[in-house]
XYZ file of C-alpha atoms in Angstrom:
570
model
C -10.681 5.744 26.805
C -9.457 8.350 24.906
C -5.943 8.846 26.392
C -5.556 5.116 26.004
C -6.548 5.392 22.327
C -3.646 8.392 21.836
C -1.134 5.844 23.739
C -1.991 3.205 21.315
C -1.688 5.549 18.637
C 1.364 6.768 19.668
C 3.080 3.612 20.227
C 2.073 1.836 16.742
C 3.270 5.224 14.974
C 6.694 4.661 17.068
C 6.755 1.032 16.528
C 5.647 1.425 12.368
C 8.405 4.170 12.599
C 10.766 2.106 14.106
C 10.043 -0.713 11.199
C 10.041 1.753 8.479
C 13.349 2.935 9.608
C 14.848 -0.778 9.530
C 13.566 -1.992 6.607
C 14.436 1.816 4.673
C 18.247 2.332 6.353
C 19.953 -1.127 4.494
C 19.055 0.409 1.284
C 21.250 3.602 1.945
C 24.051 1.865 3.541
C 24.364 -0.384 0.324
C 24.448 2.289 -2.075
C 26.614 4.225 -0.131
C 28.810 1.115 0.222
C 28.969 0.758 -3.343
C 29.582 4.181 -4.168
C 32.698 3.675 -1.966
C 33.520 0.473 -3.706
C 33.152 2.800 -7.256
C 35.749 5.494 -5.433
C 38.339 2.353 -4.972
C 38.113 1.264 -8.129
C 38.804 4.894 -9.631
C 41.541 4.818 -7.069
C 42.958 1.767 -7.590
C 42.866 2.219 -11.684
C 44.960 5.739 -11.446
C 47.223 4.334 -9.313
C 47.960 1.228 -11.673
C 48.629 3.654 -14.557
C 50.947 5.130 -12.599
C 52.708 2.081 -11.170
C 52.653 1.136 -14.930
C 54.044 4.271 -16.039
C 57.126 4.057 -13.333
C 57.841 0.294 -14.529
C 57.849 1.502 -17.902
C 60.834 4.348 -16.991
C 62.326 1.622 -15.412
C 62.327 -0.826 -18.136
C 63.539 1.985 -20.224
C 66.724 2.475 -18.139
C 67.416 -0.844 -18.323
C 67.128 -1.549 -22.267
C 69.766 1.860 -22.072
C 71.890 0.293 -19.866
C 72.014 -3.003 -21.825
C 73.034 -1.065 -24.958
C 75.684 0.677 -23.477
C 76.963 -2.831 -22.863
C 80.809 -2.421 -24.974
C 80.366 -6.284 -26.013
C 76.424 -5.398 -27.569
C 78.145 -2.424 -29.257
C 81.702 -3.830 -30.819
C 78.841 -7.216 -31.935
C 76.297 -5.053 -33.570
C 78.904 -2.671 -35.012
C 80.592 -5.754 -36.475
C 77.245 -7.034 -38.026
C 76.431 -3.382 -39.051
C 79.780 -3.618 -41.855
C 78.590 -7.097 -43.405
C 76.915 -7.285 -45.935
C 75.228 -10.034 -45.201
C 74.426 -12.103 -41.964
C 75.236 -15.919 -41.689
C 74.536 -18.028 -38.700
C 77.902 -18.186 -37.354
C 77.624 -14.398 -36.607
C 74.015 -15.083 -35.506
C 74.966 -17.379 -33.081
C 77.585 -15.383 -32.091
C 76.432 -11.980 -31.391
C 73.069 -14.110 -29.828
C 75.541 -15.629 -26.874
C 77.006 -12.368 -26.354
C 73.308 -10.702 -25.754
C 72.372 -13.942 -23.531
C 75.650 -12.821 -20.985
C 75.077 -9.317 -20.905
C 71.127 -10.693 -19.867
C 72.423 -12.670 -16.814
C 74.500 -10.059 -15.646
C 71.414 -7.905 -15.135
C 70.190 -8.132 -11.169
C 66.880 -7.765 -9.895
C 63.406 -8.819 -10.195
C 62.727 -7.633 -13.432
C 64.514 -9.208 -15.337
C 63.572 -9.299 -19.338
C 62.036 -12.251 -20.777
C 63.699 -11.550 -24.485
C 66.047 -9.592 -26.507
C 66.407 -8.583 -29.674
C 69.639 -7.476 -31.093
C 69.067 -5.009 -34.256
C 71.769 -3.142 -36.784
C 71.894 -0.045 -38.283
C 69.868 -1.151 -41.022
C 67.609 -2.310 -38.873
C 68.201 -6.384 -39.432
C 67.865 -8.854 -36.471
C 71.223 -9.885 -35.885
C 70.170 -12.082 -33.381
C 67.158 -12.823 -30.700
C 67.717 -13.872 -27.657
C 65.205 -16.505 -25.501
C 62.524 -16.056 -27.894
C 62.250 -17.456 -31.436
C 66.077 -17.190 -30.744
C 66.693 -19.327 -34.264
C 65.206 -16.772 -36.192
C 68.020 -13.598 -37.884
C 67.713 -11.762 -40.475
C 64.268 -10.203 -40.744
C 63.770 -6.899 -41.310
C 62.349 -5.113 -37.743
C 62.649 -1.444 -39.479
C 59.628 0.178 -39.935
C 58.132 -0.574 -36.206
C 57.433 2.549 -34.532
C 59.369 1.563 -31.329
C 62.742 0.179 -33.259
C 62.515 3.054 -36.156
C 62.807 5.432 -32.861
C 65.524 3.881 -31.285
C 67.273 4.112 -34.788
C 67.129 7.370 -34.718
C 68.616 7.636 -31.322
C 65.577 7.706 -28.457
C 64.822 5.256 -25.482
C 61.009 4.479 -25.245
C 58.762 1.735 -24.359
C 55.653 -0.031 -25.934
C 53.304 -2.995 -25.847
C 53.524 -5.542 -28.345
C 51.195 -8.540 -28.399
C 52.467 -11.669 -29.998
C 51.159 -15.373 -29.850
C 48.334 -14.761 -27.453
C 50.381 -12.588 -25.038
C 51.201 -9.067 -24.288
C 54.539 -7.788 -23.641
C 56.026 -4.726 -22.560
C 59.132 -3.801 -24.258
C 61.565 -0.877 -24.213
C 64.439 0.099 -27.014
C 67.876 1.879 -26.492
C 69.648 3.032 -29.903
C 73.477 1.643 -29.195
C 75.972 4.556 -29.757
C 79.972 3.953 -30.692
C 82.286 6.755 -30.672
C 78.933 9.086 -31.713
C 77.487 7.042 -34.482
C 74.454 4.724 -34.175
C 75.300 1.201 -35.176
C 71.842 -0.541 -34.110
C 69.460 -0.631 -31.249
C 68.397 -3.278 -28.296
C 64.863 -3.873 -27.580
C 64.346 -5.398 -24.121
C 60.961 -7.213 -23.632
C 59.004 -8.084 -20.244
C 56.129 -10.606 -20.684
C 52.696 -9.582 -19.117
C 52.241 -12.540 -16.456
C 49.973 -13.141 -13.162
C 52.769 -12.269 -11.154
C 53.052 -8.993 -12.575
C 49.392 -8.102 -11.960
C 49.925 -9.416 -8.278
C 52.536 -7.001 -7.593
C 50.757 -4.403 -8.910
C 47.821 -4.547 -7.001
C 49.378 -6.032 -3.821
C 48.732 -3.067 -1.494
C 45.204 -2.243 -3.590
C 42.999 -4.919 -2.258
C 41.412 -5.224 -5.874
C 42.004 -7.391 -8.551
C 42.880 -7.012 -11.784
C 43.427 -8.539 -15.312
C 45.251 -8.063 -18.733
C 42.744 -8.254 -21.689
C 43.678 -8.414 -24.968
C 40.199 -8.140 -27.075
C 37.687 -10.794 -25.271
C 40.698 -12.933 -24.094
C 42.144 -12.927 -20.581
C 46.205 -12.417 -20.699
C 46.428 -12.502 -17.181
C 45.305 -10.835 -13.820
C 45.460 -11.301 -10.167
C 42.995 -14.050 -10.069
C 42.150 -16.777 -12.072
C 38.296 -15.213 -12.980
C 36.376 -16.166 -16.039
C 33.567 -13.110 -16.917
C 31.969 -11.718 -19.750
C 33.883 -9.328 -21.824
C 30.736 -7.806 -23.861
C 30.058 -4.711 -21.201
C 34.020 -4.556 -20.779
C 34.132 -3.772 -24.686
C 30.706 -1.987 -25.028
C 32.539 0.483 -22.682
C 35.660 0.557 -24.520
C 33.998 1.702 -27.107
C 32.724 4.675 -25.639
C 35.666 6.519 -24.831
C 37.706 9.065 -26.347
C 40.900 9.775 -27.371
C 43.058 10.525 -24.415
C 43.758 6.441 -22.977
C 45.549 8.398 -19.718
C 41.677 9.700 -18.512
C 39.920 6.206 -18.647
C 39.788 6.183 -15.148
C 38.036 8.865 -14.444
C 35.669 8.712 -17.122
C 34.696 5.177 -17.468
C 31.484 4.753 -15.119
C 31.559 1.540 -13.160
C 29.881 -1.746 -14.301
C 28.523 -4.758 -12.906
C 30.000 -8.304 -14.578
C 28.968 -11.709 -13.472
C 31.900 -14.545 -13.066
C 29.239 -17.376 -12.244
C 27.289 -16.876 -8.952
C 29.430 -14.193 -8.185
C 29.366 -10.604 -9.125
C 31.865 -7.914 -9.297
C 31.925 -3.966 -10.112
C 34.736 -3.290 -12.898
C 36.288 -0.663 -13.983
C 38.289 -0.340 -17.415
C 41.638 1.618 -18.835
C 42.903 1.221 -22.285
C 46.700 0.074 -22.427
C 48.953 2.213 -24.796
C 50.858 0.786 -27.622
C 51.166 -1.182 -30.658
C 48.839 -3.854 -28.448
C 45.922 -1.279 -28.672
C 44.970 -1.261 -31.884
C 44.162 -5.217 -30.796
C 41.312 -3.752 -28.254
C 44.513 -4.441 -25.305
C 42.887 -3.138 -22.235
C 43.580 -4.038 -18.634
C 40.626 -3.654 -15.828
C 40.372 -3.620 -11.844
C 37.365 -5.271 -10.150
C 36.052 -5.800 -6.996
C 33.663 -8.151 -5.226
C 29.877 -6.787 -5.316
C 28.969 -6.913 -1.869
C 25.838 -8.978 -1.269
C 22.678 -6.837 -0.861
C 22.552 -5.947 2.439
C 19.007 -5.637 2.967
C 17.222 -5.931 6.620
C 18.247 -9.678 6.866
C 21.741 -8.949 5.550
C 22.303 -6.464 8.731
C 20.702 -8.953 11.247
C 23.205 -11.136 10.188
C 26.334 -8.898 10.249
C 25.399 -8.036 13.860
C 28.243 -8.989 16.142
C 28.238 -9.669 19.938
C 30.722 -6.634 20.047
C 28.037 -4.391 18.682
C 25.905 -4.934 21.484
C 28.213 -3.693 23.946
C 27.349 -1.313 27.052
C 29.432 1.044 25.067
C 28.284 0.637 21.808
C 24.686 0.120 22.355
C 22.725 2.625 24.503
C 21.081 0.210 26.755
C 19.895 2.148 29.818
C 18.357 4.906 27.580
C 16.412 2.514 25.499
C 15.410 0.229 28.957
C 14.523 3.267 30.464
C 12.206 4.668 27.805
C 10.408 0.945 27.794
C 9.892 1.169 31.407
C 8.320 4.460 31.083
C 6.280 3.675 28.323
C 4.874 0.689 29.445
C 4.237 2.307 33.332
C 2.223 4.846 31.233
C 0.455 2.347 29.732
C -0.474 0.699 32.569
C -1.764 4.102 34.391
C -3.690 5.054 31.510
C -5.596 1.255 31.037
C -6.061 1.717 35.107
C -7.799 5.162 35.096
C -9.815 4.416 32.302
C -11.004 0.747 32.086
C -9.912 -1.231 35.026
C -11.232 1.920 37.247
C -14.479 2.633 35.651
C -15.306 -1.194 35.324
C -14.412 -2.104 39.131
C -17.411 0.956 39.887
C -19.608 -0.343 37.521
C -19.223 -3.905 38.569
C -19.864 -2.553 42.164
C -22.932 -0.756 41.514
C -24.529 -3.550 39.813
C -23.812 -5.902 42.918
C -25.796 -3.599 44.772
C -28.676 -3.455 42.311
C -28.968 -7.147 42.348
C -28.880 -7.179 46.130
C -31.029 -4.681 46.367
C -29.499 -1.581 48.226
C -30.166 0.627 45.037
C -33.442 0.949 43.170
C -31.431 2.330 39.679
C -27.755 2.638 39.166
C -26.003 5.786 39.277
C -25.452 7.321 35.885
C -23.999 10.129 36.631
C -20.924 8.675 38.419
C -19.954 6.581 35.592
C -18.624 8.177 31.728
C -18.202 7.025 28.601
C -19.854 3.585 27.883
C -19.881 2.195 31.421
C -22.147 5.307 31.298
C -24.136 3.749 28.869
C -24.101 0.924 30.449
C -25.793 1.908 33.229
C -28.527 3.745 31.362
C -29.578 0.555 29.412
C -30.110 -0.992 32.663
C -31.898 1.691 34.170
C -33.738 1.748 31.310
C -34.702 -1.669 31.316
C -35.273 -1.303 35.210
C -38.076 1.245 34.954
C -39.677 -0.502 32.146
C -40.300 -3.486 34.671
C -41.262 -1.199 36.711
C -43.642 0.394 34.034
C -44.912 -2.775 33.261
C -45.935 -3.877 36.800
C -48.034 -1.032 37.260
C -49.753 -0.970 33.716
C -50.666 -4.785 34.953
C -52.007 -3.900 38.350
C -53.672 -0.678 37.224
C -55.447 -3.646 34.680
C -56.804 -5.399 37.062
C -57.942 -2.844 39.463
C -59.959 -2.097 36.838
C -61.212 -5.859 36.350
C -61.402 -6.301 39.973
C -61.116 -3.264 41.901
C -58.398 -1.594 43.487
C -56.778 -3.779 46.170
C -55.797 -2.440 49.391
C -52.342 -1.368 50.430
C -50.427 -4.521 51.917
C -47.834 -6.759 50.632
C -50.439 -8.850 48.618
C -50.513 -6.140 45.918
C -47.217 -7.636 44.159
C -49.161 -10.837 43.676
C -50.669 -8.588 40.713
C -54.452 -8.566 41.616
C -54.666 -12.332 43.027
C -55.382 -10.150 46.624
C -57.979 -8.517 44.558
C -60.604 -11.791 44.821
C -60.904 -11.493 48.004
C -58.399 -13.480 49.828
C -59.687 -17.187 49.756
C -62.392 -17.123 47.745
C -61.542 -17.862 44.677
C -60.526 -21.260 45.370
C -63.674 -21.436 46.596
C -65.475 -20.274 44.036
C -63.555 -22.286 41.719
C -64.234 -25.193 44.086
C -68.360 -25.217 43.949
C -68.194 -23.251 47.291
C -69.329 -19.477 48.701
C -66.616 -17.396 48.902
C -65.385 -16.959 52.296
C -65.743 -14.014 54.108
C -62.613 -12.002 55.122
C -62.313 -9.922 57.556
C -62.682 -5.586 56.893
C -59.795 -5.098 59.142
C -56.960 -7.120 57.655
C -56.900 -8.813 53.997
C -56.283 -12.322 54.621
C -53.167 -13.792 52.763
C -53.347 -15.959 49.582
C -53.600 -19.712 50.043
C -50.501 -21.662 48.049
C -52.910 -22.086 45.208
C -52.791 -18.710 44.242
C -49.074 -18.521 44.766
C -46.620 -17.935 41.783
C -43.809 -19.447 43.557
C -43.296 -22.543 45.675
C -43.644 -21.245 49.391
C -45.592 -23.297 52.450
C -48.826 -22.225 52.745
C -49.282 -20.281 56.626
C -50.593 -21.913 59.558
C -54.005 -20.346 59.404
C -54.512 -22.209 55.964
C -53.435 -25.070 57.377
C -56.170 -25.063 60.411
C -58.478 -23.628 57.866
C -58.140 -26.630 56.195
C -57.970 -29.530 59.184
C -61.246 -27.642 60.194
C -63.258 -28.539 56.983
C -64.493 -31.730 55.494
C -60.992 -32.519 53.932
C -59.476 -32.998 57.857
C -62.484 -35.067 58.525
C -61.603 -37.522 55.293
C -57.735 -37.716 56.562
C -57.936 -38.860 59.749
C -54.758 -38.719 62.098
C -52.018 -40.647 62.094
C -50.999 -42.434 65.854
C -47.312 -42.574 66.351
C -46.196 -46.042 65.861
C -49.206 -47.185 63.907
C -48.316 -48.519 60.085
C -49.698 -45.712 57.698
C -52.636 -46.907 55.563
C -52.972 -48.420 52.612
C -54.313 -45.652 49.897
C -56.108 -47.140 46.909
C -57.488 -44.940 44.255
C -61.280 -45.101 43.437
C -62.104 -45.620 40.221
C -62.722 -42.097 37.976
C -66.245 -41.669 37.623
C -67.898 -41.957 34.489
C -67.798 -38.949 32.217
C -70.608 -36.862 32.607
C -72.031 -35.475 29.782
C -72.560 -31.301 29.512
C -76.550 -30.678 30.387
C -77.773 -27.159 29.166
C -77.053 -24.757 31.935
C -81.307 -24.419 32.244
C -81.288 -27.723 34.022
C -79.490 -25.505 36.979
C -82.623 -23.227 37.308
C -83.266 -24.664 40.680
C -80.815 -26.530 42.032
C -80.846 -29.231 44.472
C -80.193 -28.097 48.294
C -76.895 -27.992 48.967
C -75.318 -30.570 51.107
C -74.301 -29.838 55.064
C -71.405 -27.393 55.326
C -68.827 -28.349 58.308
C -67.010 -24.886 58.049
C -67.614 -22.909 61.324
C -67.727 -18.544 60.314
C -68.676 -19.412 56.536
C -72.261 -19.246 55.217
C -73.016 -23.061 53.377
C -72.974 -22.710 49.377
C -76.459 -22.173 48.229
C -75.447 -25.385 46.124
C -72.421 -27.838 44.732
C -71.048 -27.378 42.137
C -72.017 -28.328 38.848
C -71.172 -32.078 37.574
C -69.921 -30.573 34.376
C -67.148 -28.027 35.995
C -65.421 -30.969 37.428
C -65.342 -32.746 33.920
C -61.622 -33.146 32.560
C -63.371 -32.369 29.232
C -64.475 -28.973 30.549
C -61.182 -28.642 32.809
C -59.090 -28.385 29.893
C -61.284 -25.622 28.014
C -60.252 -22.281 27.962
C -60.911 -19.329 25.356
C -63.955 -17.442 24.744
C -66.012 -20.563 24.161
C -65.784 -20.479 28.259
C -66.406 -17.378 29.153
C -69.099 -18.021 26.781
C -70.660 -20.161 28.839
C -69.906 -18.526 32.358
C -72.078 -15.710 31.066
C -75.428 -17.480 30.294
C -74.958 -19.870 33.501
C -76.911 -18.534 36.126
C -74.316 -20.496 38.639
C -71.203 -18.204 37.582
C -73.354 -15.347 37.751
C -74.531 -16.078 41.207
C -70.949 -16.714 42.165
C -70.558 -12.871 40.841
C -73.357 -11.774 42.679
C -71.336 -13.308 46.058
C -68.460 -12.277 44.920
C -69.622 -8.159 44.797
C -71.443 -8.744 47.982
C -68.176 -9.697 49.298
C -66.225 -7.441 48.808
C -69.263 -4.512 49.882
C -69.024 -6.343 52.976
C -65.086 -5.960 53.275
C -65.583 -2.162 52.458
C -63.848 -2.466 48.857
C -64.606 -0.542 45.961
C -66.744 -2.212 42.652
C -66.022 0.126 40.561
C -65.331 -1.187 37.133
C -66.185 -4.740 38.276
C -68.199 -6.413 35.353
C -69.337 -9.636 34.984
C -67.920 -10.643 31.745
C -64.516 -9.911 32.404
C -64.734 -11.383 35.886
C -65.768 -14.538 34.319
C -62.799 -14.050 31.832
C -60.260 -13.722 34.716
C -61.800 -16.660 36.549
C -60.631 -18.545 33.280
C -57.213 -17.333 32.883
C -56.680 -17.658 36.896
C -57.310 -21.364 36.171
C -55.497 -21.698 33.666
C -52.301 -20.505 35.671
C -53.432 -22.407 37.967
C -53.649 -25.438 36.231
């Protein structure tokens, strides 16, 4: 069995292997997914900066182009000389700021206006708070710059919003007279566009409050800030140092990544962020059930290869299991057929290994103890009896050692009969250990003696007779054995060849009482009754006459035989 053992072997190490692999590969695949997912978000948060940066240029251009309006400059010029501003000039120069606005085309068009002199007073506003004039706007970084004649942009947050905004200084014949500041509000829409070809999302943050984003999501802000406040100086390298982050909207989670926005609005913790979906763990369940019909595929699956190496495998299997079990045990199984019927005396050990090998041995084993046990018994009672001739009646285990017949005899009150020196005469079915019909010379044995003469024959056609049963007779009791010093003469013997019994047998050996005896309280008694020893003394003459051996023959453990004989017997 040892090949089969190094098949088993080999295919559990395969098959735990196999498992291993399964169970160990999802784990891999989802961190490799997610550092993919962290390599979009990087992605996608540099490329909003710059699609930030290129809306702010072009909000610039437009705030210059509004200011070069001649209607913005001959108003603000105008307000620039008075001394002070009433709301007749407010309303005024406000109505000429909300024309130039709808003449501007495109998509982008500014949500408010502010119209600002050289002293830096708000004329007028336009679309937001558009009541309000005369406030002071000097001293704002973005307006103090346009004052002094440069175009830039900035974020300003105001009433729970962000906006992006972008001044022009507004030149007449060389000489400032004010500035514009154009202002685009931060809205869902503008977050769509900007990640419309991203496939991320993204939101406006000002502090822990959503401004606005791609979708409507509600998350914790708390790692969003604890980031935040991490990072250094330079807001144009979040992206690439900020180290993504996991942030739960619900049931659902998503892998953020954070950029500070520039402006007035930071100093308010204004940040915007891009997020993505977590994917759900994929796991060895997770891949099961992403498994598509298309994935099994004749080209996409290598199904003859793996088919092939199953048929192989199991056809080795089944070679091995025949050559070393199936084999083995058909020859084993064969050989013990053969024992039991007889053709073999011991099974062939040497044509079997391993433990059919063994197998046979234990039998063997067992085999030749019989075997030493039969001859340990008849070697006993050769040397009880004498060594019995050689003839078929020696495997009745020293039964043919009595003398053929005579031991029912002797057992019976009678002599023993005398056998005949040429042949040993077979057992009667008394002495039989099995249930077998008793041979035809018994049977006219027995017809010849007194028992034929008490059963008379039976005339064909004639009713059989009715049998009653004499009554028992009375229990005798046990005399001493001296009262059998001289028996009586022993009744008329119908047996023709056999010498008459010197006399019957004693009252007190047919007694039930003394039937069911046995031990050494018997054989006891055998040895001071002179009847038992003068069946002995027949018994050796016997067997003198039929040329057999005494050797060893004593009288004591005759008589202790006799007893166990009848007890089998019985």
């Amino acid at each position: 069995m040892f090949w089969s053992k190094i098949w088993f072997f080999l295919i559990a190490l395969v098959g735990a292997v196999a498992v291993t692999v399964a169970l160990v590969l999802p784990r891999p695949a989802q961190r490799a997914l997610v550092g993919v997912e962290a390599n979009r978000l990087e992605t996608a948060c540099s490329v909003i900066h710059i699609l930030l940066a290129d809306d702010a240029r072009n909000r610039v251009e437009l705030a210059g182009a509004f200011a070069r309006s001649p209607e913005i400059m001959n108003a603000l010029e105008a307000a620039s000389g008075a001394e002070h501003l009433d709301e007749a000039r407010m309303k005024q120069v406000r109505d000429v700021g909300d024309s130039v606005m709808k003449a501007i085309q495109g998509n982008r068009k500014p949500d408010f206006a502010m119209l600002i002199d050289k002293r830096g007073r708000v004329v007028a506003r336009v679309r937001l708070n558009d009541n309000d004039f005369g406030d002071v706007a000097a001293g704002r970084p973005l307006i103090d710059d346009a004052l002094a004649g440069y175009l830039r942009d900035d974020l300003w947050a105001q009433n729970g919003t962000m906006y992006f905004v972008s001044a022009a200084p507004v030149v007449k014949q060389g000489g400032y007279v004010g500035a514009v500041v154009l202002g685009h509000q931060v809205t869902n829409q503008l977050a769509e566009t900007l990640v419309k070809s991203l496939e991320v999302d993204m939101g406006f943050h000002l502090a822990a409050d959503g401004v606005a984003g791609s979708r409507t999501i509600a998350f914790d802000h708390g790692p969003m800030l604890a980031a935040l406040g991490k990072l250094g100086d330079d807001p144009t390298a979040d992206c690439q140092h900020v180290q993504p982050m996991e942030v739960h909207a619900g049931a659902d989670r998503y892998t953020a990544l954070v950029a500070r926005l520039p402006g007035e609005a930071a100093a308010k913790q204004a940040f915007y962020s891009v997020l993505i979906k977590r994917p759900e763990g994929v796991g060895f369940a997770g891949s099961l059930k992403e498994i598509k019909e298309s994935d099994l595929a004749f080209g996409n699956f290598p199904w003859i290869p793996v088919g092939g190496g199953f048929l192989v495998v199991l056809a080795l299997g089944i070679g091995l299991m025949f050559l070393e079990a199936d084999r083995p045990l058909r020859r084993l199984t064969t050989d013990a057929v053969r024992l039991a019927k007889g053709e073999l005396e011991r099974m062939t050990e040497d044509a079997h290994g391993g433990k059919h090998g063994s197998i046979a041995r234990s039998v063997n084993i067992h085999v030749d103890k019989l075997g030493r046990e039969a001859k340990a018994a008849k070697k006993d009672l050769d040397q009880l009896l004498g060594p019995a001739p050689d003839s078929g009646l020696g495997s009745l285990g020293g039964l043919g050692g009595l003398g053929g017949l005579g031991t029912i005899d002797l057992l019976a009150g009678g002599p023993p009969r005398a056998a005949a020196p040429s042949a040993v005469q077979p057992p009667p079915a008394e002495f039989r250990f099995q249930d077998a019909a008793p041979p035809p010379s018994e049977l006219r044995l027995a017809d010849s003696g007194p028992v034929a003469a008490r059963k008379p024959p039976v005339r064909p056609g004639t009713p059989p007779p009715v049998r009653t049963q004499a009554p028992p007779p009375p229990p005798m009791a046990r005399r001493p054995s001296a009262q059998y010093a001289a028996p009586p003469p022993p009744p008329p013997h119908t047996n023709p060849g056999f010498p008459p019994p010197p006399f019957p047998a004693p009252p007190h050996m047919l007694d039930d009482d003394f039937l069911g005896r046995s031990g050494a309280g018997d054989s006891m008694t055998m040895i001071g009754d002179p009847y038992f020893r003068h069946i002995f003394d027949q018994f050796v003459a016997t067997k003198q006459s039929c040329g057999e051996s005494i050797a060893g023959l004593v009288f004591e453990r005759f008589a202790e035989k006799l007893i166990k004989n009848r007890d089998d017997l019985m």
